[in-house]
PDB file of C-alpha atoms and ligand atoms in Angstrom:
ATOM      1  CA  MET C  11     113.947 100.920 128.638  1.00 44.00           C
ATOM      2  CA  THR C  12     117.369 101.933 127.596  1.00 44.00           C
ATOM      3  CA  HIS C  13     119.734 101.182 124.998  1.00 44.00           C
ATOM      4  CA  GLU C  14     122.302 100.128 126.614  1.00 45.00           C
ATOM      5  CA  LYS C  15     125.108  98.688 124.226  1.00 45.00           C
ATOM      6  CA  GLN C  16     125.605  95.050 126.860  1.00 47.00           C
ATOM      7  CA  GLN C  17     121.781  94.833 126.367  1.00 58.00           C
ATOM      8  CA  TYR C  18     121.334  94.471 122.858  1.00 72.00           C
ATOM      9  CA  ASN C  19     124.022  92.273 120.773  1.00 91.00           C
ATOM     10  CA  ILE C  20     122.908  92.697 117.334  1.00 94.00           C
ATOM     11  CA  PHE C  21     124.143  89.149 116.867  1.00 95.00           C
ATOM     12  CA  ASN C  22     122.221  87.615 118.998  1.00 95.00           C
ATOM     13  CA  VAL C  23     118.711  90.031 118.554  1.00 96.00           C
ATOM     14  CA  ILE C  24     119.712  88.417 114.692  1.00 96.00           C
ATOM     15  CA  HIS C  25     120.428  84.629 115.039  1.00 96.00           C
ATOM     16  CA  ASP C  26     117.243  84.191 117.929  1.00 96.00           C
ATOM     17  CA  ARG C  27     114.557  85.895 116.073  1.00 96.00           C
ATOM     18  CA  ARG C  28     112.189  83.383 114.319  1.00 96.00           C
ATOM     19  CA  SER C  29     108.391  84.476 113.668  1.00 95.00           C
ATOM     20  CA  ILE C  30     105.756  84.240 116.301  1.00 94.00           C
ATOM     21  CA  ARG C  31     102.192  83.375 115.462  1.00 92.00           C
ATOM     22  CA  LYS C  32     100.783  83.087 119.200  1.00 93.00           C
ATOM     23  CA  PHE C  33     100.969  86.386 121.602  1.00 94.00           C
ATOM     24  CA  ILE C  34      99.600  86.454 125.851  1.00 94.00           C
ATOM     25  CA  ASP C  35      96.929  89.559 125.698  1.00 93.00           C
ATOM     26  CA  LYS C  36      99.766  92.048 127.170  1.00 94.00           C
ATOM     27  CA  GLU C  37      99.060  95.379 126.173  1.00 94.00           C
ATOM     28  CA  ILE C  38     102.558  97.228 124.180  1.00 96.00           C
ATOM     29  CA  PRO C  39     103.103 100.718 125.735  1.00 96.00           C
ATOM     30  CA  LYS C  40     102.751 103.305 123.269  1.00 97.00           C
ATOM     31  CA  ASP C  41     106.761 104.318 124.056  1.00 97.00           C
ATOM     32  CA  VAL C  42     107.583 101.054 123.241  1.00 97.00           C
ATOM     33  CA  ILE C  43     105.911 101.663 119.692  1.00 98.00           C
ATOM     34  CA  ASP C  44     107.534 104.295 118.902  1.00 98.00           C
ATOM     35  CA  GLN C  45     110.761 103.060 119.844  1.00 98.00           C
ATOM     36  CA  ILE C  46     110.199 100.005 117.474  1.00 98.00           C
ATOM     37  CA  LEU C  47     109.039 102.500 114.819  1.00 98.00           C
ATOM     38  CA  THR C  48     112.147 104.933 115.534  1.00 98.00           C
ATOM     39  CA  ALA C  49     114.215 102.480 114.754  1.00 98.00           C
ATOM     40  CA  GLY C  50     112.523 101.169 111.950  1.00 98.00           C
ATOM     41  CA  PHE C  51     112.478 104.236 110.274  1.00 98.00           C
ATOM     42  CA  ARG C  52     116.570 104.672 110.680  1.00 98.00           C
ATOM     43  CA  ALA C  53     116.786 102.352 107.564  1.00 98.00           C
ATOM     44  CA  PRO C  54     118.954 102.820 104.676  1.00 98.00           C
ATOM     45  CA  PHE C  55     116.734 104.847 102.040  1.00 98.00           C
ATOM     46  CA  ALA C  56     116.748 105.521  98.634  1.00 96.00           C
ATOM     47  CA  TYR C  57     113.469 107.832  98.168  1.00 96.00           C
ATOM     48  CA  GLN C  58     111.654 107.063 101.739  1.00 97.00           C
ATOM     49  CA  ILE C  59     108.878 106.012 100.442  1.00 96.00           C
ATOM     50  CA  THR C  60     107.349 104.056 103.585  1.00 98.00           C
ATOM     51  CA  SER C  61     104.876 105.063 104.921  1.00 98.00           C
ATOM     52  CA  VAL C  62     103.226 102.814 108.141  1.00 98.00           C
ATOM     53  CA  VAL C  63      99.886 102.296 109.751  1.00 98.00           C
ATOM     54  CA  TYR C  64      99.711 100.986 112.815  1.00 97.00           C
ATOM     55  CA  THR C  65      96.684  99.956 115.311  1.00 96.00           C
ATOM     56  CA  THR C  66      96.197  98.118 118.434  1.00 95.00           C
ATOM     57  CA  ASP C  67      92.258  99.183 118.084  1.00 94.00           C
ATOM     58  CA  LYS C  68      90.662  95.934 119.138  1.00 91.00           C
ATOM     59  CA  ASP C  69      87.751  96.765 116.302  1.00 92.00           C
ATOM     60  CA  LYS C  70      89.792  97.526 113.647  1.00 93.00           C
ATOM     61  CA  MET C  71      91.277  94.208 114.120  1.00 92.00           C
ATOM     62  CA  LYS C  72      87.964  92.508 113.827  1.00 91.00           C
ATOM     63  CA  GLN C  73      87.016  94.792 111.146  1.00 92.00           C
ATOM     64  CA  LEU C  74      89.893  93.418 109.625  1.00 91.00           C
ATOM     65  CA  LYS C  75      89.330  89.352 110.711  1.00 89.00           C
ATOM     66  CA  ARG C  76      85.833  90.433 108.624  1.00 87.00           C
ATOM     67  CA  MET C  77      87.209  91.114 105.807  1.00 85.00           C
ATOM     68  CA  GLY C  78      89.372  87.855 105.658  1.00 83.00           C
ATOM     69  CA  ILE C  79      93.195  89.389 107.592  1.00 83.00           C
ATOM     70  CA  TYR C  80      94.231  87.737 110.693  1.00 79.00           C
ATOM     71  CA  PRO C  81      96.331  89.940 113.110  1.00 74.00           C
ATOM     72  CA  SER C  82      95.530  87.942 115.750  1.00 76.00           C
ATOM     73  CA  THR C  83      97.643  89.905 118.200  1.00 86.00           C
ATOM     74  CA  GLN C  84      97.500  93.565 120.105  1.00 89.00           C
ATOM     75  CA  LEU C  85      99.274  95.312 117.624  1.00 95.00           C
ATOM     76  CA  PHE C  86      99.179  95.022 113.898  1.00 96.00           C
ATOM     77  CA  MET C  87     101.051  96.995 111.133  1.00 97.00           C
ATOM     78  CA  VAL C  88     101.040  97.676 108.115  1.00 97.00           C
ATOM     79  CA  PHE C  89     104.085  98.467 105.507  1.00 98.00           C
ATOM     80  CA  PHE C  90     103.178 100.820 102.227  1.00 97.00           C
ATOM     81  CA  PHE C  91     104.849 102.810  99.883  1.00 95.00           C
ATOM     82  CA  ASP C  92     103.550 106.101  99.948  1.00 96.00           C
ATOM     83  CA  PHE C  93     103.237 107.884  96.393  1.00 94.00           C
ATOM     84  CA  ASN C  94     100.783 109.983  97.597  1.00 95.00           C
ATOM     85  CA  ARG C  95     103.473 111.881 100.149  1.00 96.00           C
ATOM     86  CA  MET C  96     106.328 111.702  97.088  1.00 95.00           C
ATOM     87  CA  ASN C  97     103.749 113.429  94.640  1.00 94.00           C
ATOM     88  CA  LYS C  98     103.019 116.206  97.057  1.00 96.00           C
ATOM     89  CA  ILE C  99     106.706 116.787  97.989  1.00 97.00           C
ATOM     90  CA  VAL C 100     107.138 116.490  93.970  1.00 97.00           C
ATOM     91  CA  GLN C 101     104.540 119.664  93.813  1.00 97.00           C
ATOM     92  CA  ALA C 102     105.314 121.707  96.823  1.00 97.00           C
ATOM     93  CA  ARG C 103     108.243 122.068  94.900  1.00 98.00           C
ATOM     94  CA  LYS C 104     106.856 123.237  91.651  1.00 98.00           C
ATOM     95  CA  TYR C 105     107.429 120.313  89.608  1.00 97.00           C
ATOM     96  CA  GLU C 106     105.167 117.821  87.769  1.00 94.00           C
ATOM     97  CA  TYR C 107     105.231 114.165  88.754  1.00 88.00           C
ATOM     98  CA  ASP C 108     107.196 111.902  85.941  1.00 89.00           C
ATOM     99  CA  PHE C 109     108.536 109.184  86.833  1.00 88.00           C
ATOM    100  CA  ASP C 110     108.963 105.375  85.088  1.00 88.00           C
ATOM    101  CA  ASP C 111     106.423 104.054  88.262  1.00 90.00           C
ATOM    102  CA  SER C 112     107.878 100.330  87.940  1.00 92.00           C
ATOM    103  CA  LEU C 113     111.288 101.897  88.750  1.00 92.00           C
ATOM    104  CA  LEU C 114     110.253 104.078  91.738  1.00 91.00           C
ATOM    105  CA  LEU C 115     107.915 100.279  92.725  1.00 93.00           C
ATOM    106  CA  TRP C 116     110.999  98.442  93.192  1.00 94.00           C
ATOM    107  CA  ILE C 117     113.172 100.964  94.654  1.00 94.00           C
ATOM    108  CA  GLY C 118     110.017 101.475  97.365  1.00 94.00           C
ATOM    109  CA  LEU C 119     109.740  97.680  97.977  1.00 95.00           C
ATOM    110  CA  GLN C 120     113.469  98.005  99.138  1.00 97.00           C
ATOM    111  CA  ASP C 121     112.867 101.294 101.250  1.00 97.00           C
ATOM    112  CA  VAL C 122     110.161  99.498 102.230  1.00 98.00           C
ATOM    113  CA  ALA C 123     111.747  96.221 103.060  1.00 98.00           C
ATOM    114  CA  LEU C 124     114.687  97.616 104.856  1.00 98.00           C
ATOM    115  CA  VAL C 125     111.991  99.541 107.344  1.00 98.00           C
ATOM    116  CA  SER C 126     110.031  96.823 108.101  1.00 98.00           C
ATOM    117  CA  GLU C 127     113.305  94.197 108.858  1.00 98.00           C
ATOM    118  CA  ASN C 128     114.320  97.203 110.727  1.00 98.00           C
ATOM    119  CA  VAL C 129     111.039  96.915 112.931  1.00 98.00           C
ATOM    120  CA  THR C 130     110.990  93.356 113.430  1.00 98.00           C
ATOM    121  CA  LEU C 131     114.837  93.565 114.888  1.00 98.00           C
ATOM    122  CA  ALA C 132     113.521  96.136 117.180  1.00 97.00           C
ATOM    123  CA  ALA C 133     110.967  94.243 118.657  1.00 97.00           C
ATOM    124  CA  ASP C 134     112.308  91.494 118.996  1.00 97.00           C
ATOM    125  CA  ALA C 135     115.173  93.342 121.160  1.00 96.00           C
ATOM    126  CA  LEU C 136     112.522  94.641 123.222  1.00 96.00           C
ATOM    127  CA  GLY C 137     110.808  91.330 124.158  1.00 95.00           C
ATOM    128  CA  LEU C 138     108.466  91.400 121.347  1.00 96.00           C
ATOM    129  CA  GLY C 139     107.938  88.873 118.548  1.00 96.00           C
ATOM    130  CA  SER C 140     106.228  89.771 114.909  1.00 96.00           C
ATOM    131  CA  VAL C 141     104.910  87.924 112.232  1.00 95.00           C
ATOM    132  CA  LEU C 142     104.787  89.513 108.630  1.00 96.00           C
ATOM    133  CA  LEU C 143     101.314  89.119 106.200  1.00 95.00           C
ATOM    134  CA  GLY C 144     102.808  88.449 102.668  1.00 93.00           C
ATOM    135  CA  GLY C 145      99.245  89.167 101.358  1.00 91.00           C
ATOM    136  CA  ALA C 146      98.528  93.008 101.946  1.00 94.00           C
ATOM    137  CA  PRO C 147      98.932  94.077  98.083  1.00 93.00           C
ATOM    138  CA  LEU C 148      96.547  91.451  97.316  1.00 91.00           C
ATOM    139  CA  MET C 149      93.882  92.554 100.042  1.00 92.00           C
ATOM    140  CA  VAL C 150      94.245  96.657  99.024  1.00 94.00           C
ATOM    141  CA  GLU C 151      90.452  97.616  99.110  1.00 93.00           C
ATOM    142  CA  GLN C 152      89.883  95.882 102.659  1.00 93.00           C
ATOM    143  CA  ILE C 153      92.805  97.499 103.724  1.00 95.00           C
ATOM    144  CA  ALA C 154      92.493 100.559 102.326  1.00 95.00           C
ATOM    145  CA  GLU C 155      89.122 100.909 103.383  1.00 94.00           C
ATOM    146  CA  VAL C 156      89.806 100.276 107.083  1.00 94.00           C
ATOM    147  CA  PHE C 157      93.053 102.236 107.197  1.00 96.00           C
ATOM    148  CA  ASN C 158      91.526 105.653 105.106  1.00 96.00           C
ATOM    149  CA  LEU C 159      93.830 105.492 102.666  1.00 96.00           C
ATOM    150  CA  PRO C 160      94.554 107.994  99.649  1.00 95.00           C
ATOM    151  CA  ALA C 161      94.718 107.159  95.899  1.00 91.00           C
ATOM    152  CA  LYS C 162      98.826 105.743  95.871  1.00 91.00           C
ATOM    153  CA  VAL C 163      99.244 104.579  99.389  1.00 96.00           C
ATOM    154  CA  PHE C 164      99.941 100.583  98.327  1.00 96.00           C
ATOM    155  CA  PRO C 165     100.356  97.674 100.834  1.00 97.00           C
ATOM    156  CA  VAL C 166     103.152  96.186 100.609  1.00 97.00           C
ATOM    157  CA  VAL C 167     103.256  93.553 103.746  1.00 97.00           C
ATOM    158  CA  GLY C 168     101.829  93.331 106.751  1.00 96.00           C
ATOM    159  CA  LEU C 169     103.185  92.355 110.384  1.00 96.00           C
ATOM    160  CA  CYS C 170     101.455  91.175 113.506  1.00 96.00           C
ATOM    161  CA  LEU C 171     103.477  92.036 116.880  1.00 97.00           C
ATOM    162  CA  GLY C 172     103.341  91.460 120.164  1.00 96.00           C
ATOM    163  CA  TYR C 173     104.651  89.504 123.422  1.00 96.00           C
ATOM    164  CA  PRO C 174     105.440  85.453 122.848  1.00 95.00           C
ATOM    165  CA  ASP C 175     102.720  83.437 124.383  1.00 95.00           C
ATOM    166  CA  PRO C 176     105.609  81.205 125.975  1.00 94.00           C
ATOM    167  CA  ASP C 177     103.459  77.817 125.540  1.00 94.00           C
ATOM    168  CA  HIS C 178     103.790  78.490 121.908  1.00 89.00           C
ATOM    169  CA  ARG C 179     107.322  79.139 121.558  1.00 82.00           C
ATOM    170  CA  MET C 180     108.649  78.342 117.996  1.00 85.00           C
ATOM    171  CA  GLU C 181     111.833  77.288 117.135  1.00 92.00           C
ATOM    172  CA  VAL C 182     114.356  79.294 115.419  1.00 96.00           C
ATOM    173  CA  ARG C 183     114.379  77.889 111.643  1.00 95.00           C
ATOM    174  CA  PRO C 184     117.068  76.035 109.342  1.00 95.00           C
ATOM    175  CA  ARG C 185     118.311  78.318 106.501  1.00 97.00           C
ATOM    176  CA  PHE C 186     119.754  77.059 103.597  1.00 97.00           C
ATOM    177  CA  PRO C 187     123.726  76.619 104.463  1.00 96.00           C
ATOM    178  CA  LEU C 188     125.452  79.280 103.371  1.00 97.00           C
ATOM    179  CA  LYS C 189     127.624  77.542 100.826  1.00 96.00           C
ATOM    180  CA  TYR C 190     124.904  77.550  98.585  1.00 97.00           C
ATOM    181  CA  THR C 191     123.651  80.972  98.545  1.00 97.00           C
ATOM    182  CA  ALA C 192     126.725  83.086  98.801  1.00 98.00           C
ATOM    183  CA  PHE C 193     129.462  82.662  96.253  1.00 98.00           C
ATOM    184  CA  GLU C 194     132.731  84.742  96.194  1.00 97.00           C
ATOM    185  CA  ASP C 195     133.788  86.378  93.156  1.00 98.00           C
ATOM    186  CA  LYS C 196     131.167  84.459  90.972  1.00 98.00           C
ATOM    187  CA  TYR C 197     127.909  83.101  90.394  1.00 98.00           C
ATOM    188  CA  LYS C 198     128.113  78.981  91.377  1.00 97.00           C
ATOM    189  CA  GLU C 199     125.485  76.937  89.702  1.00 97.00           C
ATOM    190  CA  LEU C 200     124.747  74.204  91.893  1.00 97.00           C
ATOM    191  CA  THR C 201     125.612  70.122  90.629  1.00 97.00           C
ATOM    192  CA  ASP C 202     122.947  67.653  91.022  1.00 98.00           C
ATOM    193  CA  GLU C 203     124.310  66.423  94.229  1.00 98.00           C
ATOM    194  CA  GLU C 204     124.573  70.117  95.855  1.00 97.00           C
ATOM    195  CA  LEU C 205     121.292  71.052  95.081  1.00 98.00           C
ATOM    196  CA  LYS C 206     119.816  67.919  97.006  1.00 97.00           C
ATOM    197  CA  GLU C 207     122.462  68.556  99.894  1.00 97.00           C
ATOM    198  CA  CYS C 208     121.003  72.148  99.887  1.00 97.00           C
ATOM    199  CA  MET C 209     117.297  70.804  99.544  1.00 97.00           C
ATOM    200  CA  GLN C 210     117.842  68.320 102.440  1.00 97.00           C
ATOM    201  CA  SER C 211     119.572  70.346 104.927  1.00 96.00           C
ATOM    202  CA  MET C 212     116.261  72.576 105.059  1.00 96.00           C
ATOM    203  CA  ASP C 213     114.244  69.454 105.034  1.00 97.00           C
ATOM    204  CA  GLU C 214     115.463  67.653 107.313  1.00 96.00           C
ATOM    205  CA  GLY C 215     115.513  70.783 109.637  1.00 95.00           C
ATOM    206  CA  TYR C 216     111.652  71.406 109.127  1.00 95.00           C
ATOM    207  CA  ILE C 217     111.151  67.330 109.491  1.00 96.00           C
ATOM    208  CA  THR C 218     112.836  67.238 113.088  1.00 95.00           C
ATOM    209  CA  GLN C 219     111.502  70.494 114.261  1.00 94.00           C
ATOM    210  CA  GLY C 220     107.627  68.785 113.164  1.00 94.00           C
ATOM    211  CA  TYR C 221     107.163  71.988 111.604  1.00 93.00           C
ATOM    212  CA  TYR C 222     104.383  71.573 109.255  1.00 94.00           C
ATOM    213  CA  ILE C 223     102.658  68.765 111.669  1.00 94.00           C
ATOM    214  CA  LYS C 224     102.795  72.158 114.297  1.00 89.00           C
ATOM    215  CA  GLN C 225     101.038  74.551 112.212  1.00 86.00           C
ATOM    216  CA  ASN C 226      99.052  72.109 110.679  1.00 90.00           C
ATOM    217  CA  ALA C 227      99.807  73.286 107.186  1.00 90.00           C
ATOM    218  CA  LYS C 228     100.176  71.509 104.098  1.00 95.00           C
ATOM    219  CA  ILE C 229      99.206  72.873 100.198  1.00 94.00           C
ATOM    220  CA  PRO C 230      96.685  70.504  98.825  1.00 93.00           C
ATOM    221  CA  LEU C 231      97.518  68.974  95.522  1.00 91.00           C
ATOM    222  CA  ALA C 232      95.394  70.534  92.270  1.00 83.00           C
ATOM    223  CA  LYS C 233      94.922  67.360  91.344  1.00 85.00           C
ATOM    224  CA  GLY C 234      96.096  63.662  91.226  1.00 90.00           C
ATOM    225  CA  LYS C 235      96.438  62.085  94.997  1.00 93.00           C
ATOM    226  CA  ASP C 236      98.940  63.314  97.900  1.00 95.00           C
ATOM    227  CA  THR C 237     101.461  60.001  98.542  1.00 95.00           C
ATOM    228  CA  ILE C 238     103.389  62.322 101.066  1.00 96.00           C
ATOM    229  CA  ASP C 239     102.316  62.268 104.714  1.00 95.00           C
ATOM    230  CA  MET C 240     102.726  65.064 107.104  1.00 96.00           C
ATOM    231  CA  ASP C 241     105.677  63.414 108.245  1.00 94.00           C
ATOM    232  CA  LYS C 242     107.449  63.482 105.188  1.00 95.00           C
ATOM    233  CA  TYR C 243     106.025  66.910 104.083  1.00 97.00           C
ATOM    234  CA  SER C 244     108.213  69.787 104.164  1.00 97.00           C
ATOM    235  CA  TRP C 245     110.005  73.116 103.032  1.00 97.00           C
ATOM    236  CA  CYS C 246     111.233  71.972  99.595  1.00 98.00           C
ATOM    237  CA  GLU C 247     107.483  70.631  98.635  1.00 97.00           C
ATOM    238  CA  HIS C 248     105.892  73.231 100.347  1.00 97.00           C
ATOM    239  CA  ILE C 249     107.481  75.546  98.617  1.00 96.00           C
ATOM    240  CA  SER C 250     107.429  74.211  95.206  1.00 96.00           C
ATOM    241  CA  ARG C 251     103.340  73.703  95.728  1.00 95.00           C
ATOM    242  CA  LYS C 252     102.951  77.449  96.448  1.00 92.00           C
ATOM    243  CA  ILE C 253     105.192  78.295  93.156  1.00 93.00           C
ATOM    244  CA  SER C 254     103.315  75.766  91.025  1.00 92.00           C
ATOM    245  CA  GLN C 255     100.029  76.726  91.892  1.00 85.00           C
ATOM    246  CA  GLY C 256      99.929  79.375  89.020  1.00 82.00           C
ATOM    247  CA  LYS C 257      97.800  82.450  89.974  1.00 77.00           C
ATOM    248  CA  TRP C 258      97.076  83.374  93.919  1.00 74.00           C
ATOM    249  CA  SER C 259      93.718  85.268  92.896  1.00 79.00           C
ATOM    250  CA  GLU C 260      91.500  86.842  90.255  1.00 83.00           C
ATOM    251  CA  LYS C 261      93.865  89.506  89.361  1.00 88.00           C
ATOM    252  CA  THR C 262      97.472  89.565  88.872  1.00 90.00           C
ATOM    253  CA  LEU C 263      99.344  92.290  91.139  1.00 91.00           C
ATOM    254  CA  LEU C 264     100.081  94.076  87.827  1.00 91.00           C
ATOM    255  CA  ASP C 265      96.436  94.418  87.539  1.00 92.00           C
ATOM    256  CA  ILE C 266      95.937  95.741  91.262  1.00 92.00           C
ATOM    257  CA  LEU C 267      98.722  97.705  91.008  1.00 92.00           C
ATOM    258  CA  ARG C 268      97.678  99.146  87.396  1.00 92.00           C
ATOM    259  CA  GLN C 269      93.940  99.868  88.775  1.00 91.00           C
ATOM    260  CA  ASN C 270      95.542 101.700  92.468  1.00 90.00           C
ATOM    261  CA  GLY C 271      96.620 104.319  89.981  1.00 87.00           C
ATOM    262  CA  PHE C 272     100.339 103.435  88.922  1.00 89.00           C
ATOM    263  CA  ASN C 273     101.608 104.427  85.812  1.00 86.00           C
ATOM    264  CA  LEU C 274     102.894 100.407  84.363  1.00 87.00           C
ATOM    265  CA  LYS C 275     102.539 100.377  81.127  1.00 78.00           C
TER     266      LYS C 275
HETATM  267  C1  FMN V  11     107.380  89.169 102.932  1.00 96.20           C
HETATM  268  C2  FMN V  11     106.890  87.669 103.849  1.00 96.20           C
HETATM  269  C3  FMN V  11     105.722  87.138 103.876  1.00 96.20           C
HETATM  270  C4  FMN V  11     105.285  86.447 105.147  1.00 96.20           C
HETATM  271  N1  FMN V  11     104.100  86.450 104.820  1.00 96.20           N
HETATM  272  C5  FMN V  11     103.586  85.566 106.106  1.00 96.20           C
HETATM  273  C6  FMN V  11     102.147  84.775 106.307  1.00 96.20           C
HETATM  274  O1  FMN V  11     101.537  85.602 105.165  1.00 96.20           O
HETATM  275  N2  FMN V  11     101.825  84.385 107.003  1.00 96.20           N
HETATM  276  C7  FMN V  11     102.758  83.916 107.899  1.00 96.20           C
HETATM  277  O2  FMN V  11     102.368  82.984 108.808  1.00 96.20           O
HETATM  278  N3  FMN V  11     103.905  83.934 108.098  1.00 96.20           N
HETATM  279  C8  FMN V  11     104.808  84.550 106.886  1.00 96.20           C
HETATM  280  N4  FMN V  11     106.321  85.305 106.375  1.00 96.20           N
HETATM  281  C9  FMN V  11     107.147  84.776 107.511  1.00 96.20           C
HETATM  282  C10 FMN V  11     107.697  83.271 106.930  1.00 96.20           C
HETATM  283  O3  FMN V  11     107.067  82.230 107.127  1.00 96.20           O
HETATM  284  C11 FMN V  11     108.962  83.021 108.147  1.00 96.20           C
HETATM  285  O4  FMN V  11     109.316  84.199 107.960  1.00 96.20           O
HETATM  286  C12 FMN V  11     110.028  82.229 107.548  1.00 96.20           C
HETATM  287  O5  FMN V  11     108.936  80.892 107.274  1.00 96.20           O
HETATM  288  C13 FMN V  11     111.117  81.615 108.449  1.00 96.20           C
HETATM  289  O6  FMN V  11     111.023  81.274 109.171  1.00 96.20           O
HETATM  290  P1  FMN V  11     111.376  82.539 110.395  1.00 96.20           P
HETATM  291  O7  FMN V  11     110.787  83.758 110.582  1.00 96.20           O
HETATM  292  O8  FMN V  11     110.680  82.021 112.321  1.00 96.20           O
HETATM  293  O9  FMN V  11     112.669  82.642 110.205  1.00 96.20           O
HETATM  294  C14 FMN V  11     106.383  85.922 105.619  1.00 96.20           C
HETATM  295  C15 FMN V  11     107.302  86.456 106.022  1.00 96.20           C
HETATM  296  C16 FMN V  11     107.638  87.637 104.657  1.00 96.20           C
HETATM  297  C17 FMN V  11     109.662  87.647 104.835  1.00 96.20           C
END
């Protein structure tokens, strides 16, 4: 496919993108994957700390599923902080690696986020769809085994890609209106009334789309009787239940990073 300007309007691609969770069984040509990744790595970078491992291998997909990672697609990618390559570059230049890893992680996170965002947009522009999988850092051991990772190559986020199933086309999801997220000259604390409107704008949008009903996704309450029916259950309730759950896993992400060789005092 050629990159003719009239074919892709970046604003159309951005505004039409939505996460896709159901894909048809259609092979993704290698040159399409290469185009998407090449566009991904055109993102701005601070340290070029990103690496990607991708697979279309059915056995690897099965292996991932057995381990609790559900690619459910033809093409699965994982985006990594690659401190291994960085370390080698430093050594090749005859320096000793001595850095505050917390800073490098922070910078790296931004590098990886920009690459993965470019990848999602490039994929959409070529008629594919995608959904990110945020649990990747907590599955580092499994991902390391499947993808043969050396030390200090750490998963940030997974991405399922494929051709969208037209029978399961999701709608474009709402966002907070700009007046609650973008402020000119100084930060603005929202009044109670504004916060209510801000929350309503998301909740009404999700309820109109029947989003959580279609997804059959409701986070159970840790305690007490759940009095919110599915037709009233919406984004603010969902995110609040997530954020009030305490730890996601036995180990915190900091514990996991330290175990993986990062110097975080
Ligand atoms: C860092 C990150 C992690 C995500 N992890 C998941 C995930 O594990 N499973 C999932 O279904 N969607 C995941 N998503 C997709 C979001 O749910 C989705 O982007 C959000 O609901 C907005 O919808 P939209 O992408 O359709 O606009 C993730 C998105 C981001 C940015």
